[in-house]
Amino acid sequence: MSEGVDTVGLDTPPKLAVDGLLDDPQTRIIVCCGAGGVGKTTTAAALGVRAAERGRKAVVLTIDPARRLAQSMGIDSLDNTPRKVATVGTGAAAGGGELHAMMLDMKRTFDEIVEAHADAERARAILANPFYQSLSAGFAGTQEYMAMEKLGQLRARDDWDLIIVDTPPSRSALDFLDAPKRLGSFLDGKFIRVLMAPAKVGGRAGMKFLNVGMSMMTGTLSKLMGASLLKDVQTFVAAMDTMFGGFRTRADATFRLLQAPGTAFLVVAAPEPDALREAAYFVERLAAERMPLAGLVLNRVHTSGAGQLSAERALAAAENLEEGGIVDQEAGKAGLRDAAGDSPDRASGPASDPSSAPSSDQYPDHDPGDSPDVDEITAGLLRLHAERMQVIAREQRTRDRFTSLHPEVAVAEVAALPGDVHDLAGLRAIGERLAAGVPAGA
């Protein structure tokens, strides 16, 4: 995807122009994906705020159940229904933009599918079935599938011109792409035939056959034993038999939507080996699936306003101070202390004359015992700076390994904030860093 990319030079990756991506009316879906704990939810929310304040009618679909995100948007709570963020996108300056936010309720979304595609009597039977309740609440891949279902529902409504999706916190970021196909295959005609076979065989042999057919199921279903399991499954299948094909059809349709022009994937990562390794896998998978990649968002990048002072020089200076090897002289020059702690120049001369020292009358509130050891504090600060520079160097090497493998991927580096994001100001700050693309002080 060439839009929204600025080429910086041969030695650096192209810069991801986030504002260009948000402002492009052809961009209708942005999918934030990546490993868990890298800031996908915050990135998605910050993009939503920035898009709305630049004139887009945006909705953010988040998977994060934490209340802090809702509170940061000024909403008491998020649920399966989009809620307008009243303080974002209002006024003429916003160009008519709006922001809505919602949190995926996996089970409720599954219930909505049943209610929409079955008559009232059959829907009640399905919703009350114990097998369905286990499937809808905890089956492996259900959350990812329902996120895709909800995305399809939002796109079909056409109430928003930009949908921003925060993908589920899966074991692997690839689960978001794999789960819909897995669950769609699980709920197709072959599955029905496998489950209906035990009723024809009957007895102990039938249960043995059932166990073979159910080997793909999670531990949740394995807790249901014996005849009650068989009865629940058969009742479930009898009620759902006309709906299974629809799951596969909708999964395939949403998958094609993700491949279509107007969709942009943002791979979110932290500057850490595991997160960027996962990001590299996802970049390769998106290319294999012909899905449009906008670029990489590298979150929580450490920076320093004193980058010209290397870690080695800072450590050397700290060691000198701690060993008493450097003091400031009256003329502003550096010298060496003697074993007694005084410089040779101070051992004789006017400075050694007690009458020339400041008297307590000049500083009546000064207690020499309360004076901080300036050298000790300075040495500590130098060591902290050295540690920060080492972290920056390590992050840079990690990023360089990624960009050497994928030099075509545009990158936006987001400087780490001093604290957690807990309000709209914090989300706006993240949005500004996303738009800048390179951390201040880098």
Short mmCIF file of C-alpha atoms in Angstrom, two decimals:
data_model
loop_
_atom_site.label_atom_id
_atom_site.label_comp_id
_atom_site.label_asym_id
_atom_site.label_seq_id
_atom_site.Cartn_x
_atom_site.Cartn_y
_atom_site.Cartn_z
CA MET A 1 0.00 0.00 0.00
CA SER A 2 1.81 3.09 -1.21
CA GLU A 3 -0.48 5.76 0.25
CA GLY A 4 0.60 7.29 3.54
CA VAL A 5 4.30 6.50 3.15
CA ASP A 6 7.18 8.99 3.03
CA THR A 7 10.58 7.72 1.98
CA VAL A 8 13.25 9.04 4.34
CA GLY A 9 16.39 7.52 2.89
CA LEU A 10 18.22 4.35 2.05
CA ASP A 11 19.56 3.76 5.56
CA THR A 12 16.23 4.16 7.36
CA PRO A 13 12.81 2.57 6.79
CA PRO A 14 10.15 4.66 5.07
CA LYS A 15 8.14 6.79 7.47
CA LEU A 16 4.52 5.85 8.05
CA ALA A 17 2.39 8.96 7.42
CA VAL A 18 -0.47 8.24 9.82
CA ASP A 19 -2.39 11.46 9.11
CA GLY A 20 -2.36 10.70 5.39
CA LEU A 21 -3.85 7.30 6.14
CA LEU A 22 -6.57 8.74 8.41
CA ASP A 23 -7.44 11.58 6.04
CA ASP A 24 -7.80 9.38 2.97
CA PRO A 25 -11.57 8.86 2.42
CA GLN A 26 -10.77 5.58 0.67
CA THR A 27 -9.50 4.17 3.98
CA ARG A 28 -12.57 2.55 5.53
CA ILE A 29 -11.09 -0.09 7.87
CA ILE A 30 -7.90 -0.02 9.94
CA VAL A 31 -6.94 -3.22 11.73
CA CYS A 32 -4.45 -2.93 14.60
CA CYS A 33 -2.80 -6.30 15.11
CA GLY A 34 0.22 -7.70 16.91
CA ALA A 35 1.29 -9.66 19.95
CA GLY A 36 -0.36 -9.13 23.33
CA GLY A 37 0.75 -6.29 25.58
CA VAL A 38 2.24 -4.06 22.88
CA GLY A 39 -0.36 -1.28 23.05
CA LYS A 40 -2.83 -2.29 20.31
CA THR A 41 -5.85 -1.04 22.26
CA THR A 42 -4.29 2.33 23.08
CA THR A 43 -3.10 2.71 19.49
CA ALA A 44 -6.58 1.95 18.13
CA ALA A 45 -8.20 4.42 20.53
CA ALA A 46 -5.65 7.14 19.77
CA LEU A 47 -6.21 6.65 16.03
CA GLY A 48 -9.96 6.94 16.58
CA VAL A 49 -9.64 10.19 18.52
CA ARG A 50 -7.28 11.70 15.95
CA ALA A 51 -9.43 10.59 13.01
CA ALA A 52 -12.59 12.06 14.54
CA GLU A 53 -10.88 15.36 15.28
CA ARG A 54 -9.70 15.47 11.67
CA GLY A 55 -13.26 15.11 10.36
CA ARG A 56 -13.88 11.35 10.11
CA LYS A 57 -16.93 9.55 11.49
CA ALA A 58 -15.07 6.76 13.23
CA VAL A 59 -15.95 3.81 15.42
CA VAL A 60 -13.38 1.90 17.48
CA LEU A 61 -14.06 -1.79 18.11
CA THR A 62 -11.94 -2.79 21.09
CA ILE A 63 -11.44 -6.18 22.70
CA ASP A 64 -9.93 -4.82 25.92
CA PRO A 65 -12.26 -5.35 28.91
CA ALA A 66 -10.33 -2.89 31.10
CA ARG A 67 -12.41 0.05 32.31
CA ARG A 68 -9.50 2.46 31.94
CA LEU A 69 -10.06 2.82 28.19
CA ALA A 70 -13.73 3.68 28.59
CA GLN A 71 -12.86 6.14 31.32
CA SER A 72 -10.16 7.74 29.17
CA MET A 73 -12.86 8.48 26.61
CA GLY A 74 -15.23 9.88 29.22
CA ILE A 75 -17.61 6.90 29.02
CA ASP A 76 -18.79 5.01 32.09
CA SER A 77 -18.50 1.64 30.36
CA LEU A 78 -18.25 0.05 26.93
CA ASP A 79 -20.43 -2.79 25.70
CA ASN A 80 -21.50 -4.49 22.49
CA THR A 81 -23.30 -1.35 21.25
CA PRO A 82 -21.35 1.59 19.80
CA ARG A 83 -21.47 4.60 22.14
CA LYS A 84 -20.70 8.13 21.09
CA VAL A 85 -17.76 9.89 22.74
CA ALA A 86 -19.40 13.26 23.25
CA THR A 87 -16.23 15.29 23.83
CA VAL A 88 -14.42 14.15 20.66
CA GLY A 89 -15.05 15.44 17.18
CA THR A 90 -17.47 18.20 18.19
CA GLY A 91 -17.46 21.72 16.84
CA ALA A 92 -16.69 23.27 13.49
CA ALA A 93 -12.95 22.76 13.97
CA ALA A 94 -13.50 19.01 13.88
CA GLY A 95 -14.98 19.17 10.40
CA GLY A 96 -18.07 17.23 11.42
CA GLY A 97 -16.12 14.30 12.78
CA GLU A 98 -17.52 11.88 15.37
CA LEU A 99 -16.14 9.07 17.49
CA HIS A 100 -18.01 6.02 18.71
CA ALA A 101 -16.51 3.22 20.77
CA MET A 102 -17.57 -0.28 21.72
CA MET A 103 -16.18 -3.38 23.38
CA LEU A 104 -16.77 -6.78 21.83
CA ASP A 105 -19.04 -9.03 23.86
CA MET A 106 -18.19 -12.41 22.38
CA LYS A 107 -21.21 -14.31 23.69
CA ARG A 108 -23.67 -11.50 22.98
CA THR A 109 -22.43 -11.29 19.38
CA PHE A 110 -22.94 -15.04 18.96
CA ASP A 111 -26.44 -14.69 20.45
CA GLU A 112 -27.23 -11.90 17.98
CA ILE A 113 -26.27 -14.16 15.08
CA VAL A 114 -28.60 -16.87 16.35
CA GLU A 115 -31.45 -14.41 16.88
CA ALA A 116 -30.97 -12.91 13.43
CA HIS A 117 -30.86 -16.21 11.52
CA ALA A 118 -33.37 -18.42 13.39
CA ASP A 119 -37.05 -18.08 14.17
CA ALA A 120 -37.99 -17.17 17.74
CA GLU A 121 -38.73 -20.74 18.91
CA ARG A 122 -35.55 -22.21 17.48
CA ALA A 123 -33.47 -19.30 18.79
CA ARG A 124 -34.75 -19.91 22.32
CA ALA A 125 -33.86 -23.59 22.06
CA ILE A 126 -30.35 -22.83 20.84
CA LEU A 127 -29.64 -20.14 23.43
CA ALA A 128 -30.75 -22.45 26.26
CA ASN A 129 -28.69 -25.41 25.05
CA PRO A 130 -25.73 -26.25 27.37
CA PHE A 131 -23.53 -27.22 24.44
CA TYR A 132 -24.18 -23.87 22.74
CA GLN A 133 -23.47 -21.99 25.98
CA SER A 134 -20.06 -23.67 26.25
CA LEU A 135 -19.33 -23.07 22.57
CA SER A 136 -20.31 -19.39 22.64
CA ALA A 137 -18.53 -18.58 25.89
CA GLY A 138 -15.22 -20.38 25.67
CA PHE A 139 -14.54 -22.32 22.50
CA ALA A 140 -11.05 -21.79 21.07
CA GLY A 141 -11.20 -19.18 18.32
CA THR A 142 -14.68 -17.93 19.14
CA GLN A 143 -13.48 -14.48 20.19
CA GLU A 144 -11.51 -13.98 16.99
CA TYR A 145 -14.43 -15.23 14.89
CA MET A 146 -16.88 -12.93 16.66
CA ALA A 147 -14.55 -9.96 16.18
CA MET A 148 -14.73 -10.66 12.44
CA GLU A 149 -18.53 -11.04 12.64
CA LYS A 150 -18.85 -7.71 14.42
CA LEU A 151 -16.58 -6.03 11.87
CA GLY A 152 -18.83 -7.33 9.10
CA GLN A 153 -21.92 -6.03 10.91
CA LEU A 154 -20.42 -2.56 11.40
CA ARG A 155 -19.31 -2.33 7.78
CA ALA A 156 -22.75 -3.39 6.55
CA ARG A 157 -24.47 -0.63 8.55
CA ASP A 158 -22.42 2.07 6.79
CA ASP A 159 -23.01 4.49 9.69
CA TRP A 160 -19.28 5.28 9.89
CA ASP A 161 -16.72 6.08 7.24
CA LEU A 162 -13.86 4.59 9.29
CA ILE A 163 -13.82 1.44 11.43
CA ILE A 164 -10.78 0.83 13.63
CA VAL A 165 -10.41 -2.70 14.97
CA ASP A 166 -8.36 -3.70 17.99
CA THR A 167 -7.69 -7.41 17.49
CA PRO A 168 -8.02 -9.90 20.37
CA PRO A 169 -5.08 -10.56 22.72
CA SER A 170 -4.33 -14.00 21.28
CA ARG A 171 -1.43 -16.33 21.97
CA SER A 172 -0.35 -15.52 18.44
CA ALA A 173 -1.32 -12.50 16.38
CA LEU A 174 -1.95 -14.88 13.49
CA ASP A 175 -4.95 -16.33 15.34
CA PHE A 176 -7.03 -13.37 14.17
CA LEU A 177 -6.66 -14.54 10.57
CA ASP A 178 -6.79 -18.27 11.26
CA ALA A 179 -9.67 -18.55 13.75
CA PRO A 180 -12.57 -17.59 11.44
CA LYS A 181 -11.58 -20.28 8.96
CA ARG A 182 -11.10 -22.82 11.74
CA LEU A 183 -14.47 -22.08 13.33
CA GLY A 184 -16.16 -21.90 9.96
CA SER A 185 -14.82 -25.36 9.11
CA PHE A 186 -15.86 -26.59 12.54
CA LEU A 187 -19.43 -25.45 11.99
CA ASP A 188 -20.01 -26.74 8.47
CA GLY A 189 -21.84 -29.79 7.07
CA LYS A 190 -19.03 -32.25 7.83
CA PHE A 191 -19.24 -31.35 11.50
CA ILE A 192 -22.95 -32.03 11.49
CA ARG A 193 -22.51 -35.47 9.94
CA VAL A 194 -19.84 -36.41 12.51
CA LEU A 195 -22.07 -35.40 15.41
CA MET A 196 -25.18 -37.08 14.04
CA ALA A 197 -23.41 -40.41 13.46
CA PRO A 198 -23.40 -41.54 17.14
CA ALA A 199 -27.19 -41.47 17.27
CA LYS A 200 -27.27 -44.07 14.50
CA VAL A 201 -24.55 -46.27 16.01
CA GLY A 202 -25.75 -46.07 19.61
CA GLY A 203 -24.36 -47.55 22.83
CA ARG A 204 -20.76 -47.67 23.91
CA ALA A 205 -19.51 -47.89 20.33
CA GLY A 206 -21.38 -44.71 19.55
CA MET A 207 -19.74 -42.85 22.42
CA LYS A 208 -16.33 -44.06 21.22
CA PHE A 209 -17.06 -42.72 17.75
CA LEU A 210 -18.26 -39.46 19.27
CA ASN A 211 -15.04 -39.04 21.24
CA VAL A 212 -13.00 -39.40 18.03
CA GLY A 213 -15.10 -36.79 16.28
CA MET A 214 -14.84 -34.41 19.25
CA SER A 215 -11.05 -34.52 19.55
CA MET A 216 -10.80 -30.98 18.17
CA MET A 217 -12.76 -29.49 21.05
CA THR A 218 -11.36 -27.57 23.98
CA GLY A 219 -11.13 -28.55 27.63
CA THR A 220 -14.38 -26.73 28.32
CA LEU A 221 -16.39 -29.28 26.38
CA SER A 222 -14.43 -32.23 27.76
CA LYS A 223 -15.98 -31.52 31.16
CA LEU A 224 -19.37 -32.54 29.76
CA MET A 225 -19.48 -36.32 29.97
CA GLY A 226 -21.57 -39.27 28.90
CA ALA A 227 -25.14 -39.32 27.68
CA SER A 228 -25.87 -35.72 28.68
CA LEU A 229 -23.17 -34.51 26.32
CA LEU A 230 -24.52 -36.62 23.48
CA LYS A 231 -28.06 -35.38 24.04
CA ASP A 232 -26.99 -31.72 24.24
CA VAL A 233 -24.92 -31.99 21.07
CA GLN A 234 -27.68 -33.69 19.11
CA THR A 235 -30.24 -31.13 20.27
CA PHE A 236 -27.85 -28.33 19.34
CA VAL A 237 -27.19 -29.76 15.89
CA ALA A 238 -30.88 -30.30 15.24
CA ALA A 239 -31.61 -26.67 16.06
CA MET A 240 -28.60 -25.21 14.21
CA ASP A 241 -28.48 -27.38 11.10
CA THR A 242 -29.75 -24.62 8.80
CA MET A 243 -27.26 -22.05 10.17
CA PHE A 244 -23.90 -23.80 9.87
CA GLY A 245 -23.34 -22.88 6.26
CA GLY A 246 -23.94 -19.23 7.11
CA PHE A 247 -20.98 -19.16 9.48
CA ARG A 248 -18.60 -20.25 6.73
CA THR A 249 -20.17 -17.84 4.22
CA ARG A 250 -19.87 -14.84 6.52
CA ALA A 251 -16.31 -15.77 7.54
CA ASP A 252 -15.30 -15.94 3.90
CA ALA A 253 -17.03 -12.62 3.15
CA THR A 254 -15.25 -10.84 6.00
CA PHE A 255 -11.94 -12.37 4.96
CA ARG A 256 -12.43 -10.91 1.48
CA LEU A 257 -13.33 -7.57 3.07
CA LEU A 258 -9.95 -7.58 4.80
CA GLN A 259 -8.26 -8.12 1.43
CA ALA A 260 -10.21 -5.38 -0.33
CA PRO A 261 -8.99 -1.86 -1.14
CA GLY A 262 -9.89 0.50 1.69
CA THR A 263 -8.61 -1.85 4.41
CA ALA A 264 -5.25 -1.11 6.04
CA PHE A 265 -3.40 -3.27 8.54
CA LEU A 266 -1.18 -1.66 11.15
CA VAL A 267 1.14 -4.12 12.86
CA VAL A 268 1.77 -2.87 16.40
CA ALA A 269 4.90 -3.95 18.28
CA ALA A 270 7.19 -2.93 21.11
CA PRO A 271 10.94 -2.58 20.42
CA GLU A 272 11.59 -6.01 21.91
CA PRO A 273 12.81 -9.17 20.15
CA ASP A 274 9.74 -11.33 20.79
CA ALA A 275 7.25 -8.62 19.77
CA LEU A 276 9.13 -7.74 16.59
CA ARG A 277 9.59 -11.41 15.74
CA GLU A 278 5.81 -11.80 15.97
CA ALA A 279 5.42 -8.64 13.88
CA ALA A 280 7.71 -10.08 11.19
CA TYR A 281 5.61 -13.27 11.05
CA PHE A 282 2.45 -11.18 10.68
CA VAL A 283 3.96 -9.03 7.90
CA GLU A 284 4.86 -12.18 6.00
CA ARG A 285 1.44 -13.70 6.56
CA LEU A 286 -0.36 -10.56 5.37
CA ALA A 287 1.72 -10.61 2.21
CA ALA A 288 0.90 -14.29 1.66
CA GLU A 289 -2.83 -13.58 2.11
CA ARG A 290 -2.63 -10.48 -0.14
CA MET A 291 -3.86 -8.21 2.63
CA PRO A 292 -2.91 -4.51 2.53
CA LEU A 293 -0.24 -3.59 5.07
CA ALA A 294 0.02 0.13 5.89
CA GLY A 295 3.04 -0.20 8.16
CA LEU A 296 4.49 -0.90 11.58
CA VAL A 297 3.74 1.09 14.73
CA LEU A 298 6.69 0.73 17.09
CA ASN A 299 5.36 1.63 20.52
CA ARG A 300 7.07 2.72 23.74
CA VAL A 301 10.36 3.67 22.14
CA HIS A 302 12.82 5.12 24.66
CA THR A 303 14.53 8.41 23.84
CA SER A 304 16.95 10.85 25.41
CA GLY A 305 17.37 14.60 25.13
CA ALA A 306 21.12 14.15 25.63
CA GLY A 307 21.82 11.60 22.96
CA GLN A 308 25.21 13.10 22.22
CA LEU A 309 26.50 11.81 25.58
CA SER A 310 27.21 8.13 25.03
CA ALA A 311 26.77 5.45 27.67
CA GLU A 312 30.52 4.87 27.80
CA ARG A 313 31.35 8.54 28.42
CA ALA A 314 28.60 8.83 31.04
CA LEU A 315 29.90 5.77 32.93
CA ALA A 316 33.47 7.03 32.79
CA ALA A 317 32.43 10.41 34.18
CA ALA A 318 30.42 8.73 36.95
CA GLU A 319 33.39 6.58 37.96
CA ASN A 320 35.65 9.63 38.11
CA LEU A 321 33.23 11.47 40.33
CA GLU A 322 32.78 8.50 42.65
CA GLU A 323 36.53 8.05 42.96
CA GLY A 324 36.99 11.72 43.81
CA GLY A 325 39.06 12.37 40.72
CA ILE A 326 37.30 15.47 39.48
CA VAL A 327 36.32 18.69 41.26
CA ASP A 328 35.37 22.12 40.06
CA GLN A 329 38.04 24.70 40.72
CA GLU A 330 37.55 28.38 41.47
CA ALA A 331 38.61 29.25 37.93
CA GLY A 332 36.24 26.68 36.46
CA LYS A 333 38.98 24.11 35.72
CA ALA A 334 39.13 20.46 36.71
CA GLY A 335 41.87 19.10 38.96
CA LEU A 336 42.66 16.17 41.17
CA ARG A 337 41.95 15.94 44.85
CA ASP A 338 44.71 14.77 47.15
CA ALA A 339 44.25 11.93 49.60
CA ALA A 340 42.84 14.31 52.17
CA GLY A 341 40.15 15.42 49.75
CA ASP A 342 41.63 18.91 49.11
CA SER A 343 43.24 20.00 45.85
CA PRO A 344 46.89 21.02 45.83
CA ASP A 345 45.87 24.59 45.06
CA ARG A 346 43.56 24.70 48.06
CA ALA A 347 46.24 23.41 50.47
CA SER A 348 47.91 26.82 50.36
CA GLY A 349 46.85 30.21 49.16
CA PRO A 350 43.96 32.50 49.80
CA ALA A 351 41.38 29.75 49.48
CA SER A 352 42.88 27.97 52.50
CA ASP A 353 42.57 31.02 54.68
CA PRO A 354 39.68 30.45 57.09
CA SER A 355 38.83 34.12 56.92
CA SER A 356 38.05 33.76 53.22
CA ALA A 357 35.43 31.02 53.75
CA PRO A 358 31.73 32.01 53.86
CA SER A 359 30.60 32.60 57.40
CA SER A 360 27.43 31.27 58.99
CA ASP A 361 26.31 34.88 59.24
CA GLN A 362 26.20 35.07 55.45
CA TYR A 363 23.93 31.98 55.26
CA PRO A 364 22.05 31.83 58.59
CA ASP A 365 19.74 28.97 57.47
CA HIS A 366 22.49 26.81 55.99
CA ASP A 367 23.51 23.64 57.81
CA PRO A 368 26.57 22.00 56.18
CA GLY A 369 25.32 18.62 57.35
CA ASP A 370 22.19 19.05 55.21
CA SER A 371 24.08 19.71 51.94
CA PRO A 372 23.63 16.95 49.36
CA ASP A 373 26.73 15.33 47.97
CA VAL A 374 26.62 16.92 44.52
CA ASP A 375 29.23 14.54 43.13
CA GLU A 376 27.24 11.51 44.32
CA ILE A 377 23.98 12.78 42.86
CA THR A 378 25.66 13.69 39.58
CA ALA A 379 27.29 10.27 39.36
CA GLY A 380 23.92 8.61 39.94
CA LEU A 381 22.30 10.67 37.20
CA LEU A 382 25.13 9.82 34.82
CA ARG A 383 24.63 6.11 35.50
CA LEU A 384 20.88 6.44 34.88
CA HIS A 385 21.64 8.19 31.62
CA ALA A 386 24.08 5.41 30.67
CA GLU A 387 21.39 2.79 31.33
CA ARG A 388 18.90 4.74 29.19
CA MET A 389 21.41 5.00 26.34
CA GLN A 390 22.07 1.26 26.53
CA VAL A 391 18.31 0.60 26.31
CA ILE A 392 18.05 2.95 23.32
CA ALA A 393 20.95 1.19 21.58
CA ARG A 394 19.41 -2.24 22.24
CA GLU A 395 16.03 -1.11 20.87
CA GLN A 396 17.72 0.36 17.81
CA ARG A 397 19.52 -2.91 17.08
CA THR A 398 16.25 -4.82 17.45
CA ARG A 399 14.45 -2.45 15.09
CA ASP A 400 17.31 -2.60 12.60
CA ARG A 401 17.06 -6.39 12.47
CA PHE A 402 13.37 -6.08 11.59
CA THR A 403 13.92 -3.38 8.95
CA SER A 404 16.79 -5.33 7.38
CA LEU A 405 14.35 -8.21 6.80
CA HIS A 406 11.47 -5.95 5.73
CA PRO A 407 12.96 -2.69 4.38
CA GLU A 408 9.76 -1.92 2.48
CA VAL A 409 7.60 -1.68 5.64
CA ALA A 410 6.86 1.90 6.69
CA VAL A 411 7.48 2.60 10.38
CA ALA A 412 6.07 5.08 12.90
CA GLU A 413 7.99 5.15 16.17
CA VAL A 414 6.02 6.29 19.20
CA ALA A 415 7.96 7.67 22.15
CA ALA A 416 7.13 6.15 25.51
CA LEU A 417 4.98 8.32 27.75
CA PRO A 418 6.06 8.85 31.38
CA GLY A 419 2.86 7.21 32.66
CA ASP A 420 -0.22 5.25 31.64
CA VAL A 421 -2.82 6.74 29.32
CA HIS A 422 -5.91 7.50 31.42
CA ASP A 423 -7.68 10.35 29.63
CA LEU A 424 -8.31 11.96 26.26
CA ALA A 425 -5.25 14.16 26.66
CA GLY A 426 -3.14 11.02 26.85
CA LEU A 427 -4.80 9.56 23.76
CA ARG A 428 -4.23 12.82 21.90
CA ALA A 429 -0.57 12.74 22.94
CA ILE A 430 -0.25 9.22 21.53
CA GLY A 431 -1.96 10.39 18.33
CA GLU A 432 0.50 13.24 17.96
CA ARG A 433 3.43 10.87 18.41
CA LEU A 434 1.91 8.51 15.86
CA ALA A 435 1.58 11.35 13.38
CA ALA A 436 5.14 12.53 14.00
CA GLY A 437 6.42 9.02 13.34
CA VAL A 438 9.80 9.62 14.99
CA PRO A 439 10.10 10.17 18.76
CA ALA A 440 11.13 13.60 19.95
CA GLY A 441 14.77 13.60 20.96
CA ALA A 442 15.57 10.59 18.77
#
